[in-house]
Coordinates of C-alpha atoms in Angstrom, one line a residue:
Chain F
X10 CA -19.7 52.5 55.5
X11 CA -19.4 48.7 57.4
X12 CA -19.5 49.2 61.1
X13 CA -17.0 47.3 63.3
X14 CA -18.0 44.8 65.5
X15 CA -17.0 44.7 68.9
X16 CA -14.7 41.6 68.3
X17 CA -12.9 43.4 65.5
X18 CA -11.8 47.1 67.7
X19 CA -11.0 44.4 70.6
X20 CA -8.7 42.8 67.3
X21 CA -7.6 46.0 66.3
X22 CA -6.9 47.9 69.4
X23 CA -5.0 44.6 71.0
X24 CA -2.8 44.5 68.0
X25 CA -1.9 48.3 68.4
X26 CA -0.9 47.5 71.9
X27 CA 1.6 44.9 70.0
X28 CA 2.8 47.8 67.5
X29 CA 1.0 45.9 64.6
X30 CA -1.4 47.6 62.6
X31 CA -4.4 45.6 60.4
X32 CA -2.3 46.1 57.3
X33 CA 1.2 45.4 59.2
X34 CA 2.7 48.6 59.7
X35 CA 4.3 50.1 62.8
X36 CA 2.6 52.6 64.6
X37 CA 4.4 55.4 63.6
X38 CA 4.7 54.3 60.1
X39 CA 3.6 56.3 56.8
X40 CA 1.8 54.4 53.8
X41 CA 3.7 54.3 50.7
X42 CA 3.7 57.9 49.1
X43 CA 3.7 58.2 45.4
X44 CA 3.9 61.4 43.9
X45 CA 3.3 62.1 40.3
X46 CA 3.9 66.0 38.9
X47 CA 2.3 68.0 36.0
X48 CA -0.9 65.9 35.6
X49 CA -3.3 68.8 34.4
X50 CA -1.2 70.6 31.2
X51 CA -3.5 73.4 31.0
X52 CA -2.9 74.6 34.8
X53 CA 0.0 77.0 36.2
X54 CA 1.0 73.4 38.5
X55 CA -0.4 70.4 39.1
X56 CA 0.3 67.2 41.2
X57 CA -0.8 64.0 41.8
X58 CA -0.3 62.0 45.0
X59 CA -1.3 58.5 46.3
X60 CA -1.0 58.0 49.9
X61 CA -2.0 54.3 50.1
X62 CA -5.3 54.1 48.6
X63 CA -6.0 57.5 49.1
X64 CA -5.4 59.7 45.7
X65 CA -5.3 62.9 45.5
X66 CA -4.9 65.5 42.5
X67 CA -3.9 69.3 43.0
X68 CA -3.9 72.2 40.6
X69 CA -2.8 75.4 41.3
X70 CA -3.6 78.0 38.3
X71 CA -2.4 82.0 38.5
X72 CA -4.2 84.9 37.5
X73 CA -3.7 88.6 37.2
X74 CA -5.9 90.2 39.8
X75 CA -5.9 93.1 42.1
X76 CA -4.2 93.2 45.6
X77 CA -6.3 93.6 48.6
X78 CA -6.1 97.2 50.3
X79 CA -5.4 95.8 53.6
X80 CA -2.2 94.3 52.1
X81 CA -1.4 96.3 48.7
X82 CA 2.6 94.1 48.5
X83 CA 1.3 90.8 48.5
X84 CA -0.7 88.4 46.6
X85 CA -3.5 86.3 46.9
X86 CA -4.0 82.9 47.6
X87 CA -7.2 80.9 47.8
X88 CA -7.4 77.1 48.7
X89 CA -10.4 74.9 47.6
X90 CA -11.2 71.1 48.4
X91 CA -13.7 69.9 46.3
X92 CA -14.4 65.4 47.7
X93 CA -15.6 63.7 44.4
X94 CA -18.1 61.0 44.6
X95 CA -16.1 58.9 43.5
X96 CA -14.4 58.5 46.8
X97 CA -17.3 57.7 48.5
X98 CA -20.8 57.7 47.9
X99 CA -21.7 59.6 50.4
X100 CA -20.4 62.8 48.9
X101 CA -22.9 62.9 46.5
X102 CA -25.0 66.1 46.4
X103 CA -28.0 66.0 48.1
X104 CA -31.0 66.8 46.9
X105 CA -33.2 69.6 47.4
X106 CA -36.5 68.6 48.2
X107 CA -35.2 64.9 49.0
X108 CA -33.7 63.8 52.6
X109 CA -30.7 62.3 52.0
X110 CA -28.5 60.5 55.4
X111 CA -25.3 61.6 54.0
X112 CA -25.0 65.2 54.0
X113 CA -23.0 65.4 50.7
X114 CA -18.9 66.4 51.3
X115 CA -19.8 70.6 51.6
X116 CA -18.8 70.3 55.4
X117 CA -15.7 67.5 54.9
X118 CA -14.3 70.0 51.8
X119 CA -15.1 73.7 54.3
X120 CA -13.3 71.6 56.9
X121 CA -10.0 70.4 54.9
X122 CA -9.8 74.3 53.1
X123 CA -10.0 75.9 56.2
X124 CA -7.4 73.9 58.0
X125 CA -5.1 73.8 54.6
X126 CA -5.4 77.8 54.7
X127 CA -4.7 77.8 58.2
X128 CA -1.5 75.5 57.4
X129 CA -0.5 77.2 54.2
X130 CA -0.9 81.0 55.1
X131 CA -0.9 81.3 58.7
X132 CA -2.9 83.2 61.1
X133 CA -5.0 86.4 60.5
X134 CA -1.9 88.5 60.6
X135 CA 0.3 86.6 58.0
X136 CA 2.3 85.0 60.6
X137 CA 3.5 81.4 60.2
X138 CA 2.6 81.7 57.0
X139 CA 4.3 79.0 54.4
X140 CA 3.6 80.3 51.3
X141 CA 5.5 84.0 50.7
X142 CA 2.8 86.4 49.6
X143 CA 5.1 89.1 48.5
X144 CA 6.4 86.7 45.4
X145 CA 3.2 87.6 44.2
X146 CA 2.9 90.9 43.8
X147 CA 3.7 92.3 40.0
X148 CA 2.9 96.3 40.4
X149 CA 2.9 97.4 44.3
X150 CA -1.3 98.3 45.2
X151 CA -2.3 97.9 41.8
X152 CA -1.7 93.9 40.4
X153 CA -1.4 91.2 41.8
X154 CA -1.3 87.4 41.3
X155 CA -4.1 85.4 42.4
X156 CA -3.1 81.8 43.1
X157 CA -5.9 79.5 43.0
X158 CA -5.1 76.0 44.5
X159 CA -7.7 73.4 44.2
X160 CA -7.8 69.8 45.4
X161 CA -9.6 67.1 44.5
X162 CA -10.5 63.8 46.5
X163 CA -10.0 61.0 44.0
X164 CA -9.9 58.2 46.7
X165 CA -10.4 58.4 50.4
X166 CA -8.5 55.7 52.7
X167 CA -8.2 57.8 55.4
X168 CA -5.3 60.8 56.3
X169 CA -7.0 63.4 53.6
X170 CA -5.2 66.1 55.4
X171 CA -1.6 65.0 54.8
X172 CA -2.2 63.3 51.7
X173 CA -3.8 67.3 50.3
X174 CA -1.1 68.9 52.3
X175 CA 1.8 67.4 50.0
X176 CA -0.7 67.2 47.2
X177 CA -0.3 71.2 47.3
X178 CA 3.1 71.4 48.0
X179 CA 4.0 69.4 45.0
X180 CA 1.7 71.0 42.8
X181 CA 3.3 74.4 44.2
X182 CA 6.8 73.5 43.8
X183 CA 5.7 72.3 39.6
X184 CA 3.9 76.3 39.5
X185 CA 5.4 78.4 36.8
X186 CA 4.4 81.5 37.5
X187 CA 4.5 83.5 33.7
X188 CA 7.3 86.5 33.8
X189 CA 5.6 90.2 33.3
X190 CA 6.7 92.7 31.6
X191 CA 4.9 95.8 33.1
X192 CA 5.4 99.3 30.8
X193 CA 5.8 102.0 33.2
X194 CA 4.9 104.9 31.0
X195 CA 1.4 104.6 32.9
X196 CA 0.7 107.6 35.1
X197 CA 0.5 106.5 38.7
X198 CA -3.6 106.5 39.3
X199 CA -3.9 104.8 35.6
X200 CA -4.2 101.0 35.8
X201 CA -0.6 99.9 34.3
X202 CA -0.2 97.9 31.2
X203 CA 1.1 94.2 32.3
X204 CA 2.0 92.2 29.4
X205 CA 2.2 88.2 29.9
X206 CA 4.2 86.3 28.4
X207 CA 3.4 83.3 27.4
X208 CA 7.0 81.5 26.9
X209 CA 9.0 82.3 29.5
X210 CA 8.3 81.0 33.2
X211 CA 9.3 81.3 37.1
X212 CA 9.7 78.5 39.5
X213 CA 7.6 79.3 42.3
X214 CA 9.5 79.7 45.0
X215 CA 8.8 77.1 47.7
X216 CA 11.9 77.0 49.8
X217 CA 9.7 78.1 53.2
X218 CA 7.1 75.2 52.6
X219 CA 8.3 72.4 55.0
X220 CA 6.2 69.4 54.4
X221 CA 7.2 67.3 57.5
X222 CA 5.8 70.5 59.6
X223 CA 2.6 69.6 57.4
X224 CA 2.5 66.4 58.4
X225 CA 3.7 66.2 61.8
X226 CA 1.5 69.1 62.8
X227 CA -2.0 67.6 61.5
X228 CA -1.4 64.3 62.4
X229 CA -0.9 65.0 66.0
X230 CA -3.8 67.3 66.1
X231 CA -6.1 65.0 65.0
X232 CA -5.4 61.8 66.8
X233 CA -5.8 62.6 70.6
X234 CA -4.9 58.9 72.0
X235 CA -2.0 57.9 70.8
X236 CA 1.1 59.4 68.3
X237 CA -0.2 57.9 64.8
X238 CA 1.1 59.4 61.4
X239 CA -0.4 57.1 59.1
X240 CA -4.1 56.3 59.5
X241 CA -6.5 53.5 58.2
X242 CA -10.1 54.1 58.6
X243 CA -10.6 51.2 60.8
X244 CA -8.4 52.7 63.4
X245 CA -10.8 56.0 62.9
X246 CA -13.4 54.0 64.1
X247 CA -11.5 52.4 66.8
X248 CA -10.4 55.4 68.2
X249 CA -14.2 56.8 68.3
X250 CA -15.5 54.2 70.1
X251 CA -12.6 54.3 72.6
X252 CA -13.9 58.0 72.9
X253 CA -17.3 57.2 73.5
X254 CA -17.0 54.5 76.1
Chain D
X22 CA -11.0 79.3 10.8
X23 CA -9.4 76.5 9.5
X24 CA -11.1 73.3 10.6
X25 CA -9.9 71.4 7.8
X26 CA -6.8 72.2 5.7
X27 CA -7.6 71.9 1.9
X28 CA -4.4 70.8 1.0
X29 CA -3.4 68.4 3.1
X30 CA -6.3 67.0 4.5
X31 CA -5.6 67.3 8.2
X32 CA -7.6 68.6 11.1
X33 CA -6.3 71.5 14.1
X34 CA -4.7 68.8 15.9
X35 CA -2.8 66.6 12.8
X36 CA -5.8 64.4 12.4
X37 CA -7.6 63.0 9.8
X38 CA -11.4 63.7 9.4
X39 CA -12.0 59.8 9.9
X40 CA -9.4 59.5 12.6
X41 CA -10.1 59.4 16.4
X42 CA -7.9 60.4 19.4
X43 CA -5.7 58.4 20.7
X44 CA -7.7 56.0 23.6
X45 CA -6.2 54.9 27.3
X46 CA -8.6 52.8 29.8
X47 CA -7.2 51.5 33.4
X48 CA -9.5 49.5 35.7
X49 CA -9.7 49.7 39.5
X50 CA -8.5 52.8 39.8
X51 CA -10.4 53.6 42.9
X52 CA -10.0 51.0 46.0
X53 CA -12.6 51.6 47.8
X54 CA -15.5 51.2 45.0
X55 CA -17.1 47.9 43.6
X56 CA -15.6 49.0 40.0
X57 CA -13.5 51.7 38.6
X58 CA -12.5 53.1 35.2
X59 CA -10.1 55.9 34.0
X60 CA -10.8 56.6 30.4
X61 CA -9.1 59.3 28.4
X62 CA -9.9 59.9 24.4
X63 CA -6.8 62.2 23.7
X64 CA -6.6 65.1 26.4
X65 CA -10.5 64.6 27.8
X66 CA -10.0 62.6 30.9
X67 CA -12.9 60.9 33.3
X68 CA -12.7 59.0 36.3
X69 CA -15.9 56.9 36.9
X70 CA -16.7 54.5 39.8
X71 CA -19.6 52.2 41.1
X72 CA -21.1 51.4 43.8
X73 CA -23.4 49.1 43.9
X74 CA -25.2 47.0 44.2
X75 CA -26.4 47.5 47.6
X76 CA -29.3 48.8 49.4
X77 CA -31.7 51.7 48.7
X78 CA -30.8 54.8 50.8
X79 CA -33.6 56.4 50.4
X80 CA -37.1 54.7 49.7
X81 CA -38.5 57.4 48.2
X82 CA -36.7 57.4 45.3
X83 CA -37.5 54.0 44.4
X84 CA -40.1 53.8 41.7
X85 CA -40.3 49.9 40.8
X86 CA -39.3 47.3 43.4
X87 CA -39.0 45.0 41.0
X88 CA -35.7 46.5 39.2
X89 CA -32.7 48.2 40.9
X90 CA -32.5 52.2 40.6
X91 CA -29.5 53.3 38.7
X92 CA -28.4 56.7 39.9
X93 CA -25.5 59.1 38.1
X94 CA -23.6 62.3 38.6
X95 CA -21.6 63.8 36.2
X96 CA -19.0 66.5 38.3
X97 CA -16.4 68.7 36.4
X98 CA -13.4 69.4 38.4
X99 CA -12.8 73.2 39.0
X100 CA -9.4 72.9 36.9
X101 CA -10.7 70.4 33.9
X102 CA -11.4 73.3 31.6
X103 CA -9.0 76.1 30.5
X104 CA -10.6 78.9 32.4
X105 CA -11.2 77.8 35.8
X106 CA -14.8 76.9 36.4
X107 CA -16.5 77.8 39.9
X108 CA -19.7 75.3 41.2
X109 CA -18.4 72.4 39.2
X110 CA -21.4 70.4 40.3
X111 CA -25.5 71.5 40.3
X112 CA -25.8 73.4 37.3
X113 CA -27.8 72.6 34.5
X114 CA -25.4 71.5 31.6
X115 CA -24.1 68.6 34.7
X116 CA -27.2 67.6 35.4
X117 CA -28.6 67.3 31.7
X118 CA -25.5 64.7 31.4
X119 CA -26.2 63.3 34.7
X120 CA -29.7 62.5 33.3
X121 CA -28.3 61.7 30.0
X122 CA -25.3 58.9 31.3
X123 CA -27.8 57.6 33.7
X124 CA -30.8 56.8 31.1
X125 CA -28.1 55.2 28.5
X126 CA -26.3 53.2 31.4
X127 CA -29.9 51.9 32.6
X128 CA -31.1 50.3 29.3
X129 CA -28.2 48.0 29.5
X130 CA -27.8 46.8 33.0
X131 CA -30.1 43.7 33.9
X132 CA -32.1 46.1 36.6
X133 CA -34.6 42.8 37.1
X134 CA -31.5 40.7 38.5
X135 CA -31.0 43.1 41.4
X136 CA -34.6 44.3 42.6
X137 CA -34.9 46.8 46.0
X138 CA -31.1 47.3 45.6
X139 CA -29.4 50.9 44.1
X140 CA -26.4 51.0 41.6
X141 CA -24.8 54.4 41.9
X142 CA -22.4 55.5 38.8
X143 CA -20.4 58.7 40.0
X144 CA -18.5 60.3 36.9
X145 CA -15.6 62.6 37.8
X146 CA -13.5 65.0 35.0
X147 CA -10.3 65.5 35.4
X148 CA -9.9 67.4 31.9
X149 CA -12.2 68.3 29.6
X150 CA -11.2 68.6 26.1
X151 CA -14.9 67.5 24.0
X152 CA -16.3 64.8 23.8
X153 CA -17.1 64.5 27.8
X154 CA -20.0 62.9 27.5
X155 CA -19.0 59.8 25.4
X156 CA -15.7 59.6 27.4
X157 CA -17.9 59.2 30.8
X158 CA -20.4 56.7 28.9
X159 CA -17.2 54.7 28.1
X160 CA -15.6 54.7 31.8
X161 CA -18.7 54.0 33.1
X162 CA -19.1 50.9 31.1
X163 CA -15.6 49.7 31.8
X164 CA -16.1 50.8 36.1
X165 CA -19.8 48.9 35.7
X166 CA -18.2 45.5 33.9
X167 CA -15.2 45.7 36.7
X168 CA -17.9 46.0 39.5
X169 CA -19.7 42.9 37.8
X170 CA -23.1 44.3 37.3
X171 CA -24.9 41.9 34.8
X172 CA -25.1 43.7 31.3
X173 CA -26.7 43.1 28.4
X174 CA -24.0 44.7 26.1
X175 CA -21.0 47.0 26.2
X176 CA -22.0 50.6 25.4
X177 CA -19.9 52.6 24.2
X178 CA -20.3 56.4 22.8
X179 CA -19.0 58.7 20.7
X180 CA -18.9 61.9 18.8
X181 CA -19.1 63.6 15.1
X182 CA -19.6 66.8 13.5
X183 CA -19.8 68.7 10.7
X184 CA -17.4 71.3 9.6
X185 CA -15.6 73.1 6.0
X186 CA -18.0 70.4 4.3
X187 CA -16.6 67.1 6.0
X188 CA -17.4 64.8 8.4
X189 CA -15.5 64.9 11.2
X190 CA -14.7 62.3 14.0
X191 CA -14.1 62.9 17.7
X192 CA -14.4 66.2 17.8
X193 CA -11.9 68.2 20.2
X194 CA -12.7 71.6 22.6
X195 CA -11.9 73.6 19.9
X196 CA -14.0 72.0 17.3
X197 CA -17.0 71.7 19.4
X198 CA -17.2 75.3 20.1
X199 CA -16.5 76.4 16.3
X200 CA -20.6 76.6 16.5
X201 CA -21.0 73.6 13.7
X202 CA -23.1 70.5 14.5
X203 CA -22.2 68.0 16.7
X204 CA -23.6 64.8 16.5
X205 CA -23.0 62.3 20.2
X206 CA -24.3 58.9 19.5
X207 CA -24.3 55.9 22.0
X208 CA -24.6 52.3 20.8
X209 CA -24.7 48.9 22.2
X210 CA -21.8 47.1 20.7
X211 CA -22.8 44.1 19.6
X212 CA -26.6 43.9 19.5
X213 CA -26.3 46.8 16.6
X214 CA -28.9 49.0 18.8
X215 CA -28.7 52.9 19.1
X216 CA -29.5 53.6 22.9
X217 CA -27.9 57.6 22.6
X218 CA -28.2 60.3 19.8
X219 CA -28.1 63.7 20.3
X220 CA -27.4 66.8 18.4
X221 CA -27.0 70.6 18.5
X222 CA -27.1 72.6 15.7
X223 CA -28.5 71.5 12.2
X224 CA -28.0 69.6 9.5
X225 CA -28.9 68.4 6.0
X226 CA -31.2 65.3 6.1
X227 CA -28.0 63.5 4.1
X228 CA -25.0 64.5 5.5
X229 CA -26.7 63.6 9.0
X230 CA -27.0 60.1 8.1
X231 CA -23.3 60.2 7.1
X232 CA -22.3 62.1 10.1
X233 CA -24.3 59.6 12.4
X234 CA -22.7 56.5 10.6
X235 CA -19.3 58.2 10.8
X236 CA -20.2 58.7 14.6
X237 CA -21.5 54.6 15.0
X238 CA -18.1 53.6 13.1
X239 CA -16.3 55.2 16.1
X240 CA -18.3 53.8 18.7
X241 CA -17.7 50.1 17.3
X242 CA -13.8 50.6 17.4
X243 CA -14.3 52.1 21.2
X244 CA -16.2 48.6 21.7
X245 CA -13.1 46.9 20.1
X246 CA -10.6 48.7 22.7
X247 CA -13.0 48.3 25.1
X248 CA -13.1 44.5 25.0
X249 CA -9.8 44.2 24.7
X250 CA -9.0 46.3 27.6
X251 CA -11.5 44.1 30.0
X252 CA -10.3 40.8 28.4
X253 CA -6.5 41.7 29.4
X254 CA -7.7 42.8 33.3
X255 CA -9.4 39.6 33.5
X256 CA -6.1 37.8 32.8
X257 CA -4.7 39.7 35.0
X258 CA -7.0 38.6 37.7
X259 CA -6.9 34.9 36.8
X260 CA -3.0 35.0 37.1
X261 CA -3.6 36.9 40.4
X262 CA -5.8 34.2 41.8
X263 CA -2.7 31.8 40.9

């Protein structure tokens, strides 16, 4: 990436002072959001979502699994970021046996799942949680659905956070979850017999997923100076070297 | 099962043995890199990008100072194939087609025009329906041409197999894993030279040279589409520029 020079963060931080960005917007002002759903036909949901320059692609795909003892009436849910190289080239694998600067996009992608899991299904207890785990469960202890929601980093032009947040609630709110038809003749310590069917389908219910709770809530986090929503990676920068001094 | 319907002539998927999927190419795709490429042959889509030329990261790597080094990676996105795959990037079958999209991109590009410099090709799939390989030879062709890294020809791949006793083209997922052979040849367009052939399984000395030509007859109409995709982006530009 280009460093700035001293006379461009003078450039950029005086014309923040003036409520003018580098790429004219307002302070508080979003990038144009484009939204795209169904992308990826062979997964339970899928979304894709531009944010500016920055494009990102969600899938969420369901399978049958078992419920964790700790919570036998809900489901699972597990979030994945996955930053292709194509975004930038610095998240390119690294080599084993040869030192590469970058350290390839493992931490970026641990960083961006753990604060989306955080976001999406709350604390260690459950609490604040937006997704509702108890949609999930099919046969109370015994089956389960396991959600798997995966983003990919198409792009990066800065604000990955919101841009997977709504990424993942699109993709959620295009999930079909299949209906089951479970036969209860099974005796209680016998696994029961789920059958899926492969026509029929159920919206997945995202009615407790606010998105502006997203957004709001990670953008404000992040940026310690001042109340931006929309961020370049310029103004990153700027805001480092503010830091620094 | 039926590959190929004896009475009517047509493949799993309504084609005809000859026929190859339908093909979409957009350029610039991704901002931020010095060329981009989507490229889809009927559901197999691939993202690639470029950056380059610019300067070696790592000086180890460099093994002739006189040419630039042209590095590739080939990732699968953990929801491109139909059972979810885990560790999309790192094992071997990616980086035999790392190797592979890297060696057929280099004997193209003019590596003497651009000595101690690095030209990274980064190949992303989004779905993967066969034919993965020649779809991420293709974008990266069309993402090196819109970064303007001097070529000497468009290369352009594609696949063919072998199955119920007739030549197919293109083959899709379900083809390629019905065990027959599969034939992925790479070509540059115009100067009639074979840069890529591989194959898995076997075949009659015959029907490979018929499966091969089959395969070369699809790679010349990709270099049609291809052309014509780059000349209408460049008219595009021009108008741009005003």
């Amino acid at each position: 990436m280009v460093g700035l020079s001293e006379g461009e963060k003078h450039f950029i931080r005086g014309g923040i002072a003036q409520d003018i960005r580098t790429d004219g917007r307002k302070r508080l002002q979003f990038r144009a959001l484009s939204v795209e759903t169904g992308v990826i036909p062979q997964a339970n949901g899928s979304a894709r979502v531009r944010l500016g320059a920055t494009e990102i692609i969600a899938s969420v795909k369901a399978e049958l699994g078992k419920p964790s003892i700790l919570h036998p009436d809900k489901g699972k849910v597990s979030i994945f970021v996955d930053c292709s190289p194509t975004a930038e080239p610095t998240f390119e694998a690294p080599f084993q046996d040869v030192l590469i600067p970058g350290r390839g996009s493992e931490e970026l992608s641990t960083e961006l799942a753990v604060a989306l899991q955080r976001c999406l299904l709350g604390g260690k207890s459950g609490a604040g949680a937006a997704i509702d785990l108890s949609s999930l469960i099919v046969v109370d202890g015994k089956v389960c659905w396991d959600l798997y929601i995966d983003g990919l980093v198409v792009s990066s032009d800065g604000n990955l956070l919101d841009a997977l947040a709504a990424a993942i609630k699109v993709a959620l709110s295009d999930t079909g979850i299949p209906k089951v038809n479970v036969s209860l003749s099974a005796a209680n310590d016998e696994e029961p017999e789920v059958d899926v069917s492969d026509e029929e389908f159920l919206q997945f219910d995202t009615s407790r997923l606010d998105p502006s709770v997203i957004f709001d809530m990670i953008s404000v986090a992040k940026h310690v100076s001042q109340q931006f929503i929309g961020v370049l990676d310029s103004e990153i920068a700027a805001a480092e070297a503010e830091a620094d001094e | 099962m039926e590959y190929v319907n004896p009475l009517t002539g047509f493949r799993v998927d309504g084609r005809r043995p000859n026929e190859m999927r339908q093909l979409k190419a957009e350029v610039g795709v991704v901002a931020r890199a010095d060329g981009s490429a989507l490229f889809e042959m009927g559901n197999t889509r691939v993202i690639a990008a470029v950056y380059g030329p610019r300067e070696i990261q790592n000086k180890g790597q460099q093994v002739n100072n006189k040419e630039a080094l042209v590095r590739c990676e080939y990732r699968m996105a953990e929801f491109s194939t139909g059972d979810r795959r885990r560790k999309p990037k790192g094992d071997r079958r990616s980086t035999e087609i790392s190797l592979v999209i890297r060696q057929t991109m280099e004997a193209s590009i003019l590596t003497d025009l651009m000595p101690r410099s690095q030209i990274d090709i980064f190949v992303q799939v989004l779905q993967a329906d066969g034919g993965t390989r020649s779809a991420c030879i293709n974008a990266a062709t069309l993402a090196l041409a819109d970064a303007g890294i001097p070529m000497r020809d468009i290369v352009t791949s594609c696949s063919a197999g072998y199955l119920c006793s007739t030549p197919l083209l293109d083959l899709n997922y379900v083809e390629d894993s019905a065990g027959g052979p599969d034939v992925t040849v790479g070509i540059l367009a115009k100067m009639d030279k074979v840069t890529l052939l591989q194959m898995d399984a076997k075949l009659p000395m015959d029907t490979f040279e018929s499966v091969m030509g089959l395969a070369i007859e699809g790679c010349k109409a990709i270099a049609t589409y291809i052309r014509e995709v780059l000349l209408e982006n460049t008219k595009r530009l021009e108008y741009q520029r005003g």
